[in-house]
Amino acid sequence: MGVDWTREIVDEVAGELGFAPQIALIYSEQDKTRLSAKARDGRITSLPPAADYSDDVATECRHIVALMGPEPFIEALKHGADIVLAGRTTDAAILAAVPLMNGAGVASAWHAGKIAECGGLCTEDPRGGGVLIEVGRDHFDVRPLSPETRCTPESVSAHMLYENSDPFRLYEPGGVLDATDARYEQLDSRTVRVSGSRWEKGAYTMKLEGASSGPFQTIMMIGIQDPDVLSDLPAFLERMSGHLDTVVQRTFPGLEGWSLSFRPYGYNAVSGTPVKPDYIPQEIGLMMIVTAPTQDLATRIAKSLNSTFFHFPRKPGIPLPSYAYPFSPAEIERGQVHEFRLNHVVSVDDPLELVRLSLQPVKVAAQ
Amino acid sequence: MTRLKDVARYVRSKNAGPFWVTIDVFFPDDHTFEACRSLPALSARSIGAIYGREADEVKRFEVPSLRTIKLSFPRRSPQGAVEERDMHSGQSYVRLLDLELGNL
């Protein structure tokens, strides 16, 4: 998928430049039959808050990938790859691979990989671009590539918090990085030296990722400035929602698997929680999300609601208002709902067991 | 009454993987961090209640070197579910800003 698409780009560029590099292709996509066997052997464990792995959940996921460690990269580089195109790895593994291959300290290599995973985010100014890491046996140094910014003990150590539920322990294929006792020192004005982290070797597990492909959605948005509507939005939204549900049931009798959801932006669309007392917005954008089994049905439902959504009165018996559609046609096909389903790890005997690796020369397109 | 936004230097939230959200509360100096770290309002139980989670579902860490309290808990539904309102949990922290800490 992504690997093959990227390979086509590399082939094209290499052809234009007249290069013929060795390309390693590394695939992380998993065969569901093989995972099923792993599950039967008790080698797949769920992480909270996920339920046990089942073939039903796997079937819902169009693709399942296993997050690779550094070993496939090392394997590819040892076989002479000039370019490695790989699927899903852990963020830190791809950066830890070369230091590990060259004999750097295991804890230092992994910690460096984690700190550098988002480039300049571990510097004082993330817009300054990437960072350079130099990894030794028991420490690593990190500094920004841009001369305009700097790394400080705070900017570097704070990155252990980022997108990480535990700021001290990072679970990776083959072990845990424990940075509880890590020391962060300012080496020069722009460079930080990090030492003191530990690597606890453990079972080699790979995290599985998979998202289900669910129903489809079509959205419509109206702007509302009418102060009478805005002065009592919860009641307005409740009446509108109930009425539009009735319209759908009348227009599509017996249809199942659909739903309407309303998101008043400028009010409480983001949180969905009650607003402060007496809060009245000056205007809102009211998004209606129609969810249905197919895109065509979602759009047909949206179209059928167009005029009711446009003219819904704040109370019965008053002249029909018109709200502000920003677009015409009003409905927008948003696509399919993809929900993350897998939160599991699979235990393997060898880091390459579930990885497909092939090494091949670039394909130069015929002139 | 002191609110969190009066004393914190910076508060942020983000997904920690598609099933978890994590919130970082940075305090400006050691003095403020020490004054706040043991407050009942910033306990796992109190924060869990705000987000509809039991205390034992909330992982809570103190990072003294960064003068930071970190709180992580499972999302209500996995990232991308039909009722998703905030794909990356980037705005989850906002409801903590007015959290009442008592009189400091």
Short mmCIF file of C-alpha atoms in Angstrom, two decimals:
data_model
loop_
_atom_site.label_atom_id
_atom_site.label_comp_id
_atom_site.label_asym_id
_atom_site.label_seq_id
_atom_site.Cartn_x
_atom_site.Cartn_y
_atom_site.Cartn_z
CA MET A 1 0.00 0.00 0.00
CA GLY A 2 1.87 3.07 1.25
CA VAL A 3 5.22 1.35 0.80
CA ASP A 4 4.52 0.43 -2.84
CA TRP A 5 3.18 3.90 -3.63
CA THR A 6 6.31 5.49 -2.17
CA ARG A 7 8.44 3.04 -4.11
CA GLU A 8 6.88 4.24 -7.37
CA ILE A 9 7.88 7.79 -6.47
CA VAL A 10 11.43 6.69 -5.66
CA ASP A 11 11.65 4.78 -8.95
CA GLU A 12 10.54 7.86 -10.84
CA VAL A 13 12.94 10.24 -9.09
CA ALA A 14 15.85 7.82 -9.32
CA GLY A 15 15.13 7.38 -13.03
CA GLU A 16 15.16 11.13 -13.61
CA LEU A 17 18.45 11.50 -11.73
CA GLY A 18 20.07 8.48 -13.36
CA PHE A 19 20.66 6.68 -10.06
CA ALA A 20 20.17 2.97 -9.44
CA PRO A 21 20.03 2.58 -5.65
CA GLN A 22 19.29 -0.63 -3.79
CA ILE A 23 15.87 -0.25 -2.23
CA ALA A 24 14.66 -2.23 0.76
CA LEU A 25 10.91 -2.59 1.09
CA ILE A 26 9.67 -3.48 4.57
CA TYR A 27 6.00 -4.28 5.09
CA SER A 28 4.27 -4.17 8.46
CA GLU A 29 0.83 -5.26 7.25
CA GLN A 30 -0.39 -8.45 8.86
CA ASP A 31 -2.08 -11.56 7.56
CA LYS A 32 -5.26 -12.09 9.59
CA THR A 33 -5.06 -15.90 9.43
CA ARG A 34 -1.62 -15.75 10.95
CA LEU A 35 -2.80 -13.39 13.69
CA SER A 36 -5.70 -15.72 14.37
CA ALA A 37 -3.24 -18.55 14.98
CA LYS A 38 -1.21 -16.28 17.26
CA ALA A 39 -4.35 -15.48 19.24
CA ARG A 40 -5.17 -19.19 19.62
CA ASP A 41 -1.65 -19.73 20.99
CA GLY A 42 -2.28 -17.04 23.59
CA ARG A 43 0.34 -14.76 22.00
CA ILE A 44 -1.95 -11.72 21.58
CA THR A 45 -2.67 -9.63 24.68
CA SER A 46 -5.12 -6.76 24.97
CA LEU A 47 -4.05 -3.45 26.46
CA PRO A 48 -6.55 -1.48 28.53
CA PRO A 49 -9.19 -0.36 27.63
CA ALA A 50 -9.53 -2.86 24.75
CA ALA A 51 -11.42 -6.17 24.89
CA ASP A 52 -9.81 -9.50 23.99
CA TYR A 53 -8.62 -9.99 20.43
CA SER A 54 -11.14 -11.79 18.26
CA ASP A 55 -11.43 -12.76 14.63
CA ASP A 56 -14.61 -10.65 14.45
CA VAL A 57 -12.74 -7.48 15.40
CA ALA A 58 -9.95 -8.36 12.96
CA THR A 59 -12.50 -8.84 10.18
CA GLU A 60 -13.84 -5.34 10.80
CA CYS A 61 -10.38 -3.89 10.20
CA ARG A 62 -9.50 -3.50 6.53
CA HIS A 63 -5.79 -3.41 7.33
CA ILE A 64 -3.87 -4.47 10.42
CA VAL A 65 -0.27 -3.41 10.95
CA ALA A 66 2.25 -4.44 13.61
CA LEU A 67 4.53 -1.68 14.84
CA MET A 68 8.05 -2.76 13.96
CA GLY A 69 11.17 -2.33 16.04
CA PRO A 70 14.63 -1.35 14.72
CA GLU A 71 15.69 -4.86 13.63
CA PRO A 72 14.14 -4.79 10.11
CA PHE A 73 15.97 -1.54 9.35
CA ILE A 74 19.24 -3.01 10.61
CA GLU A 75 18.67 -6.11 8.50
CA ALA A 76 18.03 -3.99 5.39
CA LEU A 77 21.07 -1.77 5.95
CA LYS A 78 23.35 -4.76 6.57
CA HIS A 79 22.25 -6.16 3.22
CA GLY A 80 23.40 -3.01 1.49
CA ALA A 81 20.18 -1.02 1.14
CA ASP A 82 20.74 2.59 0.04
CA ILE A 83 17.11 3.50 0.66
CA VAL A 84 14.74 1.84 3.12
CA LEU A 85 11.01 2.23 2.59
CA ALA A 86 9.15 0.85 5.57
CA GLY A 87 5.58 0.62 6.82
CA ARG A 88 4.59 1.24 10.42
CA THR A 89 7.29 1.27 13.09
CA THR A 90 7.29 2.75 16.55
CA ASP A 91 8.25 6.41 16.35
CA ALA A 92 11.47 5.87 18.28
CA ALA A 93 12.55 2.63 16.53
CA ILE A 94 13.34 4.16 13.16
CA LEU A 95 15.76 6.63 14.76
CA ALA A 96 17.23 4.12 17.21
CA ALA A 97 18.08 1.65 14.41
CA VAL A 98 21.39 3.08 13.13
CA PRO A 99 22.86 3.83 16.57
CA LEU A 100 21.92 0.31 17.74
CA MET A 101 23.44 -1.22 14.59
CA ASN A 102 26.69 0.63 15.29
CA GLY A 103 26.93 -0.53 18.88
CA ALA A 104 25.64 2.51 20.79
CA GLY A 105 24.18 2.01 24.26
CA VAL A 106 20.71 0.47 24.05
CA ALA A 107 19.06 2.85 26.53
CA SER A 108 20.79 5.88 24.96
CA ALA A 109 19.74 4.86 21.44
CA TRP A 110 16.07 4.40 22.40
CA HIS A 111 15.95 7.55 24.50
CA ALA A 112 17.54 9.54 21.66
CA GLY A 113 14.99 8.05 19.26
CA LYS A 114 12.10 9.15 21.45
CA ILE A 115 13.47 12.67 22.00
CA ALA A 116 14.11 13.24 18.27
CA GLU A 117 10.88 11.61 17.01
CA CYS A 118 9.21 14.98 16.28
CA GLY A 119 12.34 16.86 15.21
CA GLY A 120 12.38 20.39 16.57
CA LEU A 121 9.61 19.76 19.11
CA CYS A 122 12.33 19.09 21.72
CA THR A 123 13.85 22.56 21.11
CA GLU A 124 12.71 25.96 22.31
CA ASP A 125 11.27 26.80 18.88
CA PRO A 126 9.69 23.82 17.09
CA ARG A 127 9.52 25.80 13.84
CA GLY A 128 13.31 25.68 13.59
CA GLY A 129 13.37 22.31 11.79
CA GLY A 130 15.09 19.09 12.84
CA VAL A 131 17.68 18.10 15.41
CA LEU A 132 21.03 16.29 15.34
CA ILE A 133 21.53 13.42 17.77
CA GLU A 134 24.90 11.86 18.58
CA VAL A 135 24.57 8.64 20.52
CA GLY A 136 27.34 7.15 22.66
CA ARG A 137 27.52 4.17 25.03
CA ASP A 138 25.97 5.80 28.08
CA HIS A 139 24.69 9.16 26.87
CA PHE A 140 23.45 11.07 23.86
CA ASP A 141 23.69 14.71 22.80
CA VAL A 142 20.94 16.60 21.01
CA ARG A 143 21.00 20.01 19.35
CA PRO A 144 18.85 21.83 16.79
CA LEU A 145 19.91 22.12 13.17
CA SER A 146 18.70 25.72 13.08
CA PRO A 147 21.16 28.21 14.60
CA GLU A 148 18.18 30.34 15.65
CA THR A 149 17.00 28.05 18.44
CA ARG A 150 18.43 25.89 21.23
CA CYS A 151 17.86 22.76 23.26
CA THR A 152 17.60 23.13 27.03
CA PRO A 153 17.23 20.45 29.73
CA GLU A 154 13.63 21.54 30.05
CA SER A 155 12.80 21.51 26.33
CA VAL A 156 14.37 18.05 25.91
CA SER A 157 13.04 16.37 29.07
CA ALA A 158 9.55 17.80 28.43
CA HIS A 159 9.37 15.77 25.22
CA MET A 160 9.06 12.59 27.32
CA LEU A 161 5.57 13.88 28.20
CA TYR A 162 4.48 14.27 24.62
CA GLU A 163 1.72 11.93 23.35
CA ASN A 164 2.79 9.54 26.06
CA SER A 165 0.58 8.37 28.92
CA ASP A 166 3.60 7.70 31.18
CA PRO A 167 6.37 10.35 31.26
CA PHE A 168 9.05 7.96 32.56
CA ARG A 169 8.49 4.56 30.97
CA LEU A 170 8.26 3.91 27.26
CA TYR A 171 7.18 0.44 26.11
CA GLU A 172 8.98 -0.62 22.94
CA PRO A 173 9.47 -3.89 21.04
CA GLY A 174 11.84 -5.96 23.21
CA GLY A 175 11.83 -3.89 26.35
CA VAL A 176 11.02 -0.76 28.30
CA LEU A 177 12.97 2.49 28.33
CA ASP A 178 13.02 3.79 31.90
CA ALA A 179 13.96 7.47 32.04
CA THR A 180 13.10 7.96 35.73
CA ASP A 181 16.72 8.70 36.66
CA ALA A 182 17.74 10.38 33.43
CA ARG A 183 19.97 13.48 33.74
CA TYR A 184 19.65 16.36 31.31
CA GLU A 185 22.64 18.76 31.26
CA GLN A 186 23.32 21.86 29.18
CA LEU A 187 26.54 20.92 27.34
CA ASP A 188 26.94 24.18 25.47
CA SER A 189 24.57 27.02 24.67
CA ARG A 190 22.51 24.91 22.22
CA THR A 191 23.24 21.28 23.11
CA VAL A 192 21.88 19.03 25.84
CA ARG A 193 23.55 15.82 27.06
CA VAL A 194 21.24 13.07 28.34
CA SER A 195 22.45 10.15 30.45
CA GLY A 196 21.22 7.85 33.19
CA SER A 197 18.26 6.20 31.44
CA ARG A 198 17.94 2.42 31.62
CA TRP A 199 16.74 -0.30 29.26
CA GLU A 200 14.82 -3.18 30.80
CA LYS A 201 14.97 -6.08 28.38
CA GLY A 202 11.64 -7.88 28.08
CA ALA A 203 9.61 -10.13 25.81
CA TYR A 204 9.60 -9.03 22.17
CA THR A 205 6.10 -7.71 21.51
CA MET A 206 4.73 -5.64 18.66
CA LYS A 207 1.74 -3.35 19.02
CA LEU A 208 -1.11 -4.00 16.57
CA GLU A 209 -3.05 -1.18 14.94
CA GLY A 210 -6.28 -1.50 13.02
CA ALA A 211 -9.29 0.67 12.35
CA SER A 212 -12.75 -0.47 11.35
CA SER A 213 -14.40 0.97 8.28
CA GLY A 214 -17.86 1.85 9.45
CA PRO A 215 -20.83 3.84 8.15
CA PHE A 216 -20.68 6.95 5.96
CA GLN A 217 -21.38 10.56 6.80
CA THR A 218 -22.75 13.59 4.97
CA ILE A 219 -22.74 16.96 6.72
CA MET A 220 -24.63 20.24 6.37
CA MET A 221 -23.90 23.49 8.15
CA ILE A 222 -26.08 26.53 8.80
CA GLY A 223 -25.17 29.83 10.43
CA ILE A 224 -27.61 31.21 13.00
CA GLN A 225 -27.61 34.82 14.25
CA ASP A 226 -31.29 35.12 15.25
CA PRO A 227 -31.16 36.26 18.92
CA ASP A 228 -34.47 34.60 19.78
CA VAL A 229 -33.14 31.21 18.67
CA LEU A 230 -29.80 31.75 20.40
CA SER A 231 -31.38 32.80 23.70
CA ASP A 232 -32.63 29.23 24.29
CA LEU A 233 -30.50 26.94 22.16
CA PRO A 234 -30.83 23.68 24.13
CA ALA A 235 -34.63 23.70 23.72
CA PHE A 236 -34.33 24.67 20.04
CA LEU A 237 -31.85 21.88 19.33
CA GLU A 238 -33.92 19.29 21.15
CA ARG A 239 -37.07 20.16 19.20
CA MET A 240 -35.20 20.33 15.89
CA SER A 241 -33.47 17.02 16.49
CA GLY A 242 -36.74 15.28 17.37
CA HIS A 243 -38.54 16.73 14.38
CA LEU A 244 -35.80 15.89 11.87
CA ASP A 245 -35.70 12.30 13.18
CA THR A 246 -39.41 12.08 12.44
CA VAL A 247 -38.91 13.44 8.92
CA VAL A 248 -36.30 10.75 8.20
CA GLN A 249 -38.55 7.98 9.57
CA ARG A 250 -41.39 9.24 7.37
CA THR A 251 -39.27 9.64 4.24
CA PHE A 252 -37.29 6.39 4.60
CA PRO A 253 -39.72 3.98 6.32
CA GLY A 254 -38.01 0.97 7.87
CA LEU A 255 -34.48 2.22 7.21
CA GLU A 256 -32.00 1.13 9.86
CA GLY A 257 -28.46 2.07 10.80
CA TRP A 258 -28.81 5.84 10.43
CA SER A 259 -28.45 8.66 12.94
CA LEU A 260 -28.39 12.45 13.13
CA SER A 261 -26.01 14.41 15.30
CA PHE A 262 -25.96 18.17 15.88
CA ARG A 263 -22.85 20.18 16.72
CA PRO A 264 -23.47 23.85 17.53
CA TYR A 265 -20.05 25.45 16.95
CA GLY A 266 -19.79 28.66 18.96
CA TYR A 267 -21.82 27.00 21.71
CA ASN A 268 -20.76 23.57 22.98
CA ALA A 269 -19.94 21.51 19.88
CA VAL A 270 -16.41 20.65 20.99
CA SER A 271 -17.14 19.44 24.53
CA GLY A 272 -20.81 18.46 24.31
CA THR A 273 -21.10 19.57 27.95
CA PRO A 274 -23.47 22.25 29.36
CA VAL A 275 -22.40 25.89 28.94
CA LYS A 276 -22.03 28.47 31.71
CA PRO A 277 -25.32 29.93 32.98
CA ASP A 278 -26.61 32.87 30.93
CA TYR A 279 -24.17 32.28 28.07
CA ILE A 280 -25.73 33.47 24.82
CA PRO A 281 -23.52 33.46 21.72
CA GLN A 282 -23.72 36.16 19.08
CA GLU A 283 -23.87 33.57 16.34
CA ILE A 284 -23.25 29.84 15.88
CA GLY A 285 -22.41 27.44 13.10
CA LEU A 286 -24.73 24.46 13.47
CA MET A 287 -23.36 21.33 11.87
CA MET A 288 -25.68 18.41 11.22
CA ILE A 289 -23.97 15.06 10.72
CA VAL A 290 -25.99 12.39 8.93
CA THR A 291 -24.60 8.88 9.45
CA ALA A 292 -25.90 6.02 7.29
CA PRO A 293 -24.78 2.64 5.93
CA THR A 294 -23.75 4.08 2.53
CA GLN A 295 -22.58 7.46 1.30
CA ASP A 296 -25.51 7.61 -1.12
CA LEU A 297 -28.03 7.05 1.67
CA ALA A 298 -26.38 9.61 3.95
CA THR A 299 -26.58 12.19 1.17
CA ARG A 300 -30.18 11.32 0.29
CA ILE A 301 -31.16 11.73 3.95
CA ALA A 302 -29.32 15.07 4.13
CA LYS A 303 -31.04 16.32 0.97
CA SER A 304 -34.41 15.28 2.34
CA LEU A 305 -33.75 17.39 5.45
CA ASN A 306 -32.43 20.42 3.60
CA SER A 307 -35.48 22.66 3.78
CA THR A 308 -36.57 21.63 7.30
CA PHE A 309 -33.06 22.29 8.63
CA PHE A 310 -33.03 25.61 6.77
CA HIS A 311 -36.42 26.87 8.02
CA PHE A 312 -36.96 25.23 11.42
CA PRO A 313 -38.91 27.71 13.64
CA ARG A 314 -38.03 28.25 17.31
CA LYS A 315 -41.67 27.61 18.22
CA PRO A 316 -44.73 26.37 16.34
CA GLY A 317 -47.01 28.86 14.63
CA ILE A 318 -44.55 31.64 13.81
CA PRO A 319 -43.53 32.68 10.27
CA LEU A 320 -40.80 30.35 9.03
CA PRO A 321 -37.30 31.78 9.44
CA SER A 322 -34.41 31.13 7.04
CA TYR A 323 -30.93 30.47 8.37
CA ALA A 324 -27.63 31.01 6.59
CA TYR A 325 -26.29 28.18 4.46
CA PRO A 326 -22.68 29.02 3.56
CA PHE A 327 -22.72 26.77 0.48
CA SER A 328 -25.03 25.54 -2.21
CA PRO A 329 -25.57 22.65 -2.63
CA ALA A 330 -25.60 22.53 1.16
CA GLU A 331 -24.61 18.92 1.72
CA ILE A 332 -20.98 17.78 1.88
CA GLU A 333 -19.99 14.13 1.57
CA ARG A 334 -17.49 13.61 4.37
CA GLY A 335 -16.71 9.95 3.72
CA GLN A 336 -16.49 6.87 5.88
CA VAL A 337 -16.16 6.60 9.66
CA HIS A 338 -12.88 4.96 10.63
CA GLU A 339 -12.67 3.97 14.29
CA PHE A 340 -9.54 2.60 15.94
CA ARG A 341 -10.32 -0.90 17.14
CA LEU A 342 -7.12 -2.73 17.98
CA ASN A 343 -5.17 -1.97 21.11
CA HIS A 344 -3.23 -5.21 21.45
CA VAL A 345 0.30 -6.55 21.40
CA VAL A 346 1.49 -9.70 19.69
CA SER A 347 4.41 -11.66 21.06
CA VAL A 348 6.94 -12.97 18.51
CA ASP A 349 9.95 -15.30 18.68
CA ASP A 350 11.97 -13.22 16.24
CA PRO A 351 11.72 -9.49 15.44
CA LEU A 352 11.41 -10.34 11.74
CA GLU A 353 8.78 -13.09 12.18
CA LEU A 354 5.81 -10.90 11.19
CA VAL A 355 7.73 -8.58 8.87
CA ARG A 356 8.11 -8.93 5.11
CA LEU A 357 11.37 -7.56 3.76
CA SER A 358 12.58 -7.49 0.17
CA LEU A 359 15.68 -5.92 -1.28
CA GLN A 360 15.67 -4.96 -4.92
CA PRO A 361 17.27 -2.61 -7.39
CA VAL A 362 15.32 0.42 -8.49
CA LYS A 363 13.02 -0.06 -11.48
CA VAL A 364 14.00 2.44 -14.11
CA ALA A 365 11.06 3.24 -16.34
CA ALA A 366 11.57 2.53 -20.05
CA GLN A 367 12.30 5.70 -21.94
CA MET B 1 -10.88 31.36 45.04
CA THR B 2 -7.85 30.47 42.90
CA ARG B 3 -8.46 28.71 39.61
CA LEU B 4 -6.01 26.49 37.75
CA LYS B 5 -5.66 29.02 34.95
CA ASP B 6 -4.51 31.62 37.53
CA VAL B 7 -1.48 29.57 38.59
CA ALA B 8 -0.54 27.19 35.74
CA ARG B 9 1.98 28.38 33.15
CA TYR B 10 0.59 26.13 30.44
CA VAL B 11 -1.98 23.33 30.22
CA ARG B 12 -2.27 21.02 27.22
CA SER B 13 -3.97 17.78 26.15
CA LYS B 14 -3.41 15.24 23.39
CA ASN B 15 -4.13 11.63 22.55
CA ALA B 16 -1.58 9.16 23.90
CA GLY B 17 -2.38 6.60 21.25
CA PRO B 18 -5.96 6.28 19.93
CA PHE B 19 -7.41 4.97 23.20
CA TRP B 20 -5.97 7.37 25.78
CA VAL B 21 -5.88 11.09 26.44
CA THR B 22 -3.12 12.74 28.42
CA ILE B 23 -3.12 16.17 30.06
CA ASP B 24 0.01 18.05 31.13
CA VAL B 25 -0.22 20.87 33.68
CA PHE B 26 2.98 22.96 33.77
CA PHE B 27 3.57 25.26 36.75
CA PRO B 28 5.81 28.32 36.44
CA ASP B 29 8.16 27.71 39.39
CA ASP B 30 9.01 25.29 42.19
CA HIS B 31 7.07 27.29 44.75
CA THR B 32 3.79 27.08 42.81
CA PHE B 33 4.35 23.43 41.95
CA GLU B 34 4.94 22.56 45.61
CA ALA B 35 1.84 24.52 46.63
CA CYS B 36 -0.33 22.68 44.10
CA ARG B 37 0.99 19.12 43.82
CA SER B 38 -0.95 17.74 46.80
CA LEU B 39 -4.18 19.67 46.35
CA PRO B 40 -7.30 17.47 46.43
CA ALA B 41 -8.58 19.29 43.33
CA LEU B 42 -5.65 17.88 41.32
CA SER B 43 -5.99 14.31 42.58
CA ALA B 44 -6.77 11.38 40.30
CA ARG B 45 -10.23 11.18 41.87
CA SER B 46 -11.07 14.84 41.24
CA ILE B 47 -9.76 14.91 37.67
CA GLY B 48 -11.42 11.58 36.91
CA ALA B 49 -14.78 12.95 38.09
CA ILE B 50 -14.50 15.89 35.67
CA TYR B 51 -14.02 13.54 32.73
CA GLY B 52 -16.43 10.82 33.89
CA ARG B 53 -13.69 8.39 34.94
CA GLU B 54 -13.08 6.40 38.13
CA ALA B 55 -10.01 7.37 40.15
CA ASP B 56 -8.34 4.04 39.40
CA GLU B 57 -8.62 4.66 35.66
CA VAL B 58 -6.55 7.82 35.95
CA LYS B 59 -2.76 7.52 35.83
CA ARG B 60 -1.24 10.47 37.67
CA PHE B 61 2.43 11.49 37.62
CA GLU B 62 4.39 14.30 39.19
CA VAL B 63 7.52 15.45 37.37
CA PRO B 64 9.26 17.80 39.83
CA SER B 65 12.14 18.67 37.47
CA LEU B 66 9.58 20.07 35.01
CA ARG B 67 7.21 21.35 37.74
CA THR B 68 4.51 19.36 35.98
CA ILE B 69 1.57 17.13 36.84
CA LYS B 70 0.56 14.65 34.16
CA LEU B 71 -2.82 12.92 34.06
CA SER B 72 -3.73 10.13 31.63
CA PHE B 73 -6.99 8.24 31.28
CA PRO B 74 -8.89 6.20 28.69
CA ARG B 75 -10.94 8.12 26.12
CA ARG B 76 -14.72 7.75 26.28
CA SER B 77 -14.61 6.11 22.85
CA PRO B 78 -11.68 5.25 20.59
CA GLN B 79 -10.38 7.93 18.25
CA GLY B 80 -12.60 8.32 15.20
CA ALA B 81 -15.80 6.78 16.60
CA VAL B 82 -19.13 7.97 15.15
CA GLU B 83 -19.67 10.47 17.97
CA GLU B 84 -16.13 11.88 17.83
CA ARG B 85 -15.90 15.57 18.69
CA ASP B 86 -12.15 16.06 19.06
CA MET B 87 -10.08 13.61 17.01
CA HIS B 88 -6.77 14.31 18.78
CA SER B 89 -8.16 15.40 22.19
CA GLY B 90 -6.45 18.73 21.56
CA GLN B 91 -9.15 20.69 23.45
CA SER B 92 -9.79 18.25 26.32
CA TYR B 93 -7.72 20.37 28.71
CA VAL B 94 -9.99 23.42 28.47
CA ARG B 95 -12.50 22.27 31.06
CA LEU B 96 -9.68 22.18 33.64
CA LEU B 97 -8.82 25.87 33.29
CA ASP B 98 -11.59 27.03 35.64
CA LEU B 99 -10.94 24.23 38.13
CA GLU B 100 -11.19 25.68 41.64
CA LEU B 101 -8.10 24.95 43.70
CA GLY B 102 -9.20 26.62 46.94
CA ASN B 103 -7.43 29.56 48.52
CA LEU B 104 -3.69 29.43 47.88
#
